[in-house]
């Protein structure tokens, strides 16, 4: 089939502001959008810039605004989008060039919630065992691939870029509810300030945008409930 592909282009060395450019691409209906972007770059316009790596929905590097919704270009197919497709960089993040956005602040917020296991200082004789039920408590939030699709779809983040954002809260959740971790209260303290969980307005954009199907809104509410229950 023939697809009319509109891409929001911006080169800070040449352009005063972003502008749309249109390309016509022949492809199979089942082709992922990433294949169309490769066709444009390799056959029509080598200056087109975008991130991609694994092409299997694991690395999260090719998240972008596709037909008005944040998605992974490697997972969404042409037959799901139609013959007219628009692609733009993730909203709310500084554009470096074309579809590439600056992720430094996003990862700084991720690091701020201590996304790693904190031990109590007592080394076990064997591995730190955990029941299937305890693992199930936070299993959903282990699936995050840090693509930023959720955070950049959040109106609260657009309005206040100091908000830590859904992705950081999801990764804090993964350890807050891990029975082997000893740093949950410290994480809850971090997330209890004005730029933490209380900026969430339960709009559900983040849950809709997540390519891994994580119930992000529920995770945020569970963290905020833990803050209240523990009196933090």
mmCIF file of C-alpha atoms in Angstrom:
data_model
loop_
_atom_site.group_PDB
_atom_site.id
_atom_site.type_symbol
_atom_site.label_atom_id
_atom_site.label_comp_id
_atom_site.label_asym_id
_atom_site.label_seq_id
_atom_site.Cartn_x
_atom_site.Cartn_y
_atom_site.Cartn_z
ATOM 1 C CA UNK A 1 0.000 0.000 0.000
ATOM 2 C CA UNK A 2 0.980 3.636 -0.391
ATOM 3 C CA UNK A 3 1.321 5.778 2.726
ATOM 4 C CA UNK A 4 1.509 9.553 3.011
ATOM 5 C CA UNK A 5 3.894 10.108 5.889
ATOM 6 C CA UNK A 6 4.105 13.569 7.489
ATOM 7 C CA UNK A 7 7.087 14.161 9.785
ATOM 8 C CA UNK A 8 7.653 17.202 11.965
ATOM 9 C CA UNK A 9 11.189 18.265 11.133
ATOM 10 C CA UNK A 10 13.501 20.606 13.016
ATOM 11 C CA UNK A 11 17.218 21.243 12.597
ATOM 12 C CA UNK A 12 18.437 23.945 15.015
ATOM 13 C CA UNK A 13 21.342 24.729 12.685
ATOM 14 C CA UNK A 14 18.973 25.606 9.804
ATOM 15 C CA UNK A 15 15.425 26.123 11.066
ATOM 16 C CA UNK A 16 13.914 28.904 13.151
ATOM 17 C CA UNK A 17 10.993 26.645 14.099
ATOM 18 C CA UNK A 18 9.678 23.111 13.405
ATOM 19 C CA UNK A 19 7.918 22.435 10.107
ATOM 20 C CA UNK A 20 6.126 19.506 8.473
ATOM 21 C CA UNK A 21 7.567 17.568 5.551
ATOM 22 C CA UNK A 22 5.666 14.919 3.634
ATOM 23 C CA UNK A 23 6.914 11.681 2.079
ATOM 24 C CA UNK A 24 5.231 8.961 0.053
ATOM 25 C CA UNK A 25 6.244 5.430 1.016
ATOM 26 C CA UNK A 26 5.311 2.045 -0.434
ATOM 27 C CA UNK A 27 5.005 -0.686 2.173
ATOM 28 C CA UNK A 28 3.175 -3.779 3.332
ATOM 29 C CA UNK A 29 0.127 -3.107 5.540
ATOM 30 C CA UNK A 30 1.713 -5.142 8.346
ATOM 31 C CA UNK A 31 4.965 -3.173 8.293
ATOM 32 C CA UNK A 32 5.882 -1.370 11.527
ATOM 33 C CA UNK A 33 6.161 2.394 11.301
ATOM 34 C CA UNK A 34 9.878 2.107 12.035
ATOM 35 C CA UNK A 35 10.334 0.423 8.639
ATOM 36 C CA UNK A 36 8.772 3.460 6.944
ATOM 37 C CA UNK A 37 11.110 5.807 8.781
ATOM 38 C CA UNK A 38 14.040 3.675 7.657
ATOM 39 C CA UNK A 39 12.783 3.841 4.076
ATOM 40 C CA UNK A 40 12.640 7.630 4.216
ATOM 41 C CA UNK A 41 16.108 7.918 5.763
ATOM 42 C CA UNK A 42 17.829 5.348 3.567
ATOM 43 C CA UNK A 43 16.116 6.064 0.250
ATOM 44 C CA UNK A 44 14.620 9.564 0.287
ATOM 45 C CA UNK A 45 16.191 11.897 2.853
ATOM 46 C CA UNK A 46 19.318 10.894 4.729
ATOM 47 C CA UNK A 47 19.108 13.961 6.968
ATOM 48 C CA UNK A 48 16.092 12.590 8.865
ATOM 49 C CA UNK A 49 17.108 11.922 12.479
ATOM 50 C CA UNK A 50 15.473 9.569 14.962
ATOM 51 C CA UNK A 51 16.464 7.075 17.654
ATOM 52 C CA UNK A 52 16.022 3.308 17.387
ATOM 53 C CA UNK A 53 17.863 0.224 18.518
ATOM 54 C CA UNK A 54 16.351 -3.218 19.130
ATOM 55 C CA UNK A 55 13.228 -2.785 16.924
ATOM 56 C CA UNK A 56 11.394 -5.269 19.180
ATOM 57 C CA UNK A 57 9.714 -3.020 21.753
ATOM 58 C CA UNK A 58 12.326 -3.674 24.445
ATOM 59 C CA UNK A 59 14.782 -0.760 24.366
ATOM 60 C CA UNK A 60 12.150 2.000 24.248
ATOM 61 C CA UNK A 61 14.360 4.298 22.200
ATOM 62 C CA UNK A 62 11.914 4.936 19.328
ATOM 63 C CA UNK A 63 9.025 6.437 21.306
ATOM 64 C CA UNK A 64 7.415 9.323 19.426
ATOM 65 C CA UNK A 65 4.077 11.053 18.844
ATOM 66 C CA UNK A 66 2.309 8.993 16.196
ATOM 67 C CA UNK A 67 -1.065 10.179 14.879
ATOM 68 C CA UNK A 68 -1.426 12.244 18.033
ATOM 69 C CA UNK A 69 -0.589 9.504 20.551
ATOM 70 C CA UNK A 70 2.705 8.449 22.121
ATOM 71 C CA UNK A 71 3.724 5.059 20.758
ATOM 72 C CA UNK A 72 6.781 2.984 19.848
ATOM 73 C CA UNK A 73 7.489 3.161 16.124
ATOM 74 C CA UNK A 74 8.683 -0.453 16.120
ATOM 75 C CA UNK A 75 5.445 -1.816 17.632
ATOM 76 C CA UNK A 76 2.697 0.132 15.863
ATOM 77 C CA UNK A 77 1.842 -1.169 12.368
ATOM 78 C CA UNK A 78 0.674 0.641 9.266
ATOM 79 C CA UNK A 79 -2.633 -1.263 9.239
ATOM 80 C CA UNK A 80 -3.308 0.132 12.719
ATOM 81 C CA UNK A 81 -2.624 3.688 11.574
ATOM 82 C CA UNK A 82 -4.034 4.001 8.045
ATOM 83 C CA UNK A 83 -2.657 5.465 4.836
ATOM 84 C CA UNK A 84 -2.061 8.923 6.309
ATOM 85 C CA UNK A 85 0.382 8.996 9.197
ATOM 86 C CA UNK A 86 1.855 11.909 11.118
ATOM 87 C CA UNK A 87 4.958 11.605 13.289
ATOM 88 C CA UNK A 88 6.368 14.161 15.729
ATOM 89 C CA UNK A 89 8.829 14.101 18.646
ATOM 90 C CA UNK A 90 7.618 13.323 22.165
ATOM 91 C CA UNK A 91 5.822 16.388 23.561
ATOM 92 C CA UNK A 92 7.059 18.308 26.568
ATOM 93 C CA UNK A 93 10.729 17.497 25.962
ATOM 94 C CA UNK A 94 13.351 19.691 24.273
ATOM 95 C CA UNK A 95 13.885 18.710 20.643
ATOM 96 C CA UNK A 96 17.509 18.154 19.691
ATOM 97 C CA UNK A 97 16.813 17.395 16.019
ATOM 98 C CA UNK A 98 13.756 16.061 14.182
ATOM 99 C CA UNK A 99 12.384 13.168 16.268
ATOM 100 C CA UNK A 100 15.231 13.116 18.806
ATOM 101 C CA UNK A 101 14.481 14.713 22.182
ATOM 102 C CA UNK A 102 16.755 15.527 25.118
ATOM 103 C CA UNK A 103 16.324 12.761 27.728
ATOM 104 C CA UNK A 104 18.840 14.056 30.295
ATOM 105 C CA UNK A 105 16.254 15.557 32.670
ATOM 106 C CA UNK A 106 14.018 12.517 32.287
ATOM 107 C CA UNK A 107 16.801 10.192 33.444
ATOM 108 C CA UNK A 108 17.837 12.611 36.210
ATOM 109 C CA UNK A 109 14.319 12.321 37.657
ATOM 110 C CA UNK A 110 14.477 8.552 37.293
ATOM 111 C CA UNK A 111 17.739 8.475 39.271
ATOM 112 C CA UNK A 112 16.309 10.786 41.933
ATOM 113 C CA UNK A 113 13.910 8.096 43.227
ATOM 114 C CA UNK A 114 16.731 5.610 43.911
ATOM 115 C CA UNK A 115 15.672 2.942 41.369
ATOM 116 C CA UNK A 116 17.789 0.188 42.894
ATOM 117 C CA UNK A 117 17.576 -2.211 45.806
ATOM 118 C CA UNK A 118 18.633 -0.807 49.172
ATOM 119 C CA UNK A 119 19.910 -3.451 51.585
ATOM 120 C CA UNK A 120 19.595 -3.345 55.362
ATOM 121 C CA UNK A 121 23.297 -4.100 55.778
ATOM 122 C CA UNK A 122 22.762 -7.678 56.908
ATOM 123 C CA UNK A 123 23.982 -10.125 54.308
ATOM 124 C CA UNK A 124 21.896 -13.300 54.100
ATOM 125 C CA UNK A 125 23.534 -16.717 54.224
ATOM 126 C CA UNK A 126 21.808 -17.535 50.916
ATOM 127 C CA UNK A 127 19.803 -15.589 48.354
ATOM 128 C CA UNK A 128 17.079 -13.169 49.457
ATOM 129 C CA UNK A 129 14.049 -15.378 48.929
ATOM 130 C CA UNK A 130 10.614 -14.052 48.100
ATOM 131 C CA UNK A 131 7.202 -15.663 47.712
ATOM 132 C CA UNK A 132 5.287 -15.585 44.405
ATOM 133 C CA UNK A 133 2.646 -13.461 46.152
ATOM 134 C CA UNK A 134 5.224 -10.894 47.264
ATOM 135 C CA UNK A 135 6.664 -10.753 43.752
ATOM 136 C CA UNK A 136 3.192 -10.301 42.247
ATOM 137 C CA UNK A 137 2.736 -7.156 44.369
ATOM 138 C CA UNK A 138 5.062 -5.147 42.129
ATOM 139 C CA UNK A 139 5.385 -7.334 39.034
ATOM 140 C CA UNK A 140 3.528 -4.881 36.786
ATOM 141 C CA UNK A 141 5.983 -2.051 37.359
ATOM 142 C CA UNK A 142 9.036 -4.184 36.580
ATOM 143 C CA UNK A 143 8.042 -3.977 32.909
ATOM 144 C CA UNK A 144 9.035 -0.320 32.417
ATOM 145 C CA UNK A 145 11.496 0.231 29.551
ATOM 146 C CA UNK A 146 12.092 3.962 30.230
ATOM 147 C CA UNK A 147 10.803 5.087 26.852
ATOM 148 C CA UNK A 148 9.312 8.305 28.366
ATOM 149 C CA UNK A 149 6.022 7.770 26.523
ATOM 150 C CA UNK A 150 4.095 8.061 29.786
ATOM 151 C CA UNK A 151 5.840 11.120 31.211
ATOM 152 C CA UNK A 152 5.704 13.059 27.947
ATOM 153 C CA UNK A 153 1.962 12.325 27.591
ATOM 154 C CA UNK A 154 1.174 13.820 31.011
ATOM 155 C CA UNK A 155 -0.501 17.284 31.094
ATOM 156 C CA UNK A 156 0.799 17.792 34.639
ATOM 157 C CA UNK A 157 4.342 17.363 33.284
ATOM 158 C CA UNK A 158 3.645 19.741 30.391
ATOM 159 C CA UNK A 159 2.413 22.365 32.863
ATOM 160 C CA UNK A 160 5.213 21.851 35.415
ATOM 161 C CA UNK A 161 8.388 20.281 34.089
ATOM 162 C CA UNK A 162 9.787 19.927 37.617
ATOM 163 C CA UNK A 163 7.193 17.175 38.223
ATOM 164 C CA UNK A 164 9.090 13.925 38.699
ATOM 165 C CA UNK A 165 6.710 12.250 36.260
ATOM 166 C CA UNK A 166 4.969 8.883 35.886
ATOM 167 C CA UNK A 167 8.030 6.907 34.772
ATOM 168 C CA UNK A 168 10.039 7.817 37.865
ATOM 169 C CA UNK A 169 7.101 6.963 40.146
ATOM 170 C CA UNK A 170 6.629 3.609 38.400
ATOM 171 C CA UNK A 171 10.281 2.724 39.015
ATOM 172 C CA UNK A 172 10.036 3.832 42.634
ATOM 173 C CA UNK A 173 6.926 1.642 43.020
ATOM 174 C CA UNK A 174 8.895 -1.369 41.828
ATOM 175 C CA UNK A 175 11.168 -1.112 44.900
ATOM 176 C CA UNK A 176 8.793 0.446 47.437
ATOM 177 C CA UNK A 177 6.682 -2.719 47.404
ATOM 178 C CA UNK A 178 9.584 -5.177 47.153
ATOM 179 C CA UNK A 179 9.790 -7.012 50.496
ATOM 180 C CA UNK A 180 13.567 -7.411 50.112
ATOM 181 C CA UNK A 181 14.184 -3.661 49.945
ATOM 182 C CA UNK A 182 14.979 -1.456 52.938
ATOM 183 C CA UNK A 183 14.706 1.972 51.324
ATOM 184 C CA UNK A 184 10.982 2.377 50.748
ATOM 185 C CA UNK A 185 10.425 5.098 53.374
ATOM 186 C CA UNK A 186 13.197 7.217 51.881
ATOM 187 C CA UNK A 187 11.667 6.904 48.413
ATOM 188 C CA UNK A 188 8.235 7.784 49.760
ATOM 189 C CA UNK A 189 9.765 10.860 51.393
ATOM 190 C CA UNK A 190 11.207 11.909 48.030
ATOM 191 C CA UNK A 191 7.853 11.435 46.300
ATOM 192 C CA UNK A 192 5.821 13.215 48.972
ATOM 193 C CA UNK A 193 6.970 16.722 48.044
ATOM 194 C CA UNK A 194 5.199 19.184 45.758
ATOM 195 C CA UNK A 195 6.790 17.755 42.602
ATOM 196 C CA UNK A 196 6.064 14.146 43.556
ATOM 197 C CA UNK A 197 2.915 12.026 43.388
ATOM 198 C CA UNK A 198 0.542 14.859 44.364
ATOM 199 C CA UNK A 199 0.888 16.475 40.950
ATOM 200 C CA UNK A 200 -0.875 13.483 39.368
ATOM 201 C CA UNK A 201 -4.447 14.345 38.308
ATOM 202 C CA UNK A 202 -5.459 10.765 37.339
ATOM 203 C CA UNK A 203 -6.001 11.695 33.693
ATOM 204 C CA UNK A 204 -4.856 8.199 32.568
ATOM 205 C CA UNK A 205 -2.839 9.504 29.587
ATOM 206 C CA UNK A 206 0.203 7.705 30.984
ATOM 207 C CA UNK A 207 -1.577 4.358 31.197
ATOM 208 C CA UNK A 208 -2.870 4.723 27.642
ATOM 209 C CA UNK A 209 0.579 5.640 26.315
ATOM 210 C CA UNK A 210 2.528 2.810 27.971
ATOM 211 C CA UNK A 211 3.687 0.327 25.291
ATOM 212 C CA UNK A 212 4.135 -2.350 27.950
ATOM 213 C CA UNK A 213 0.577 -2.146 29.245
ATOM 214 C CA UNK A 214 1.562 -1.065 32.765
ATOM 215 C CA UNK A 215 -1.333 0.312 34.819
ATOM 216 C CA UNK A 216 0.646 3.429 35.668
ATOM 217 C CA UNK A 217 -2.203 5.409 37.224
ATOM 218 C CA UNK A 218 -2.900 2.590 39.652
ATOM 219 C CA UNK A 219 0.788 2.416 40.592
ATOM 220 C CA UNK A 220 0.872 6.164 41.303
ATOM 221 C CA UNK A 221 -2.229 5.899 43.495
ATOM 222 C CA UNK A 222 -0.680 2.987 45.394
ATOM 223 C CA UNK A 223 2.419 5.072 46.114
ATOM 224 C CA UNK A 224 0.361 8.055 47.281
ATOM 225 C CA UNK A 225 -1.713 5.741 49.503
ATOM 226 C CA UNK A 226 1.491 4.342 51.031
ATOM 227 C CA UNK A 227 2.658 7.880 51.837
ATOM 228 C CA UNK A 228 -0.590 8.568 53.702
ATOM 229 C CA UNK A 229 -0.717 5.184 55.450
ATOM 230 C CA UNK A 230 2.861 5.517 56.721
ATOM 231 C CA UNK A 231 2.354 9.125 57.800
ATOM 232 C CA UNK A 232 5.174 10.455 55.633
#
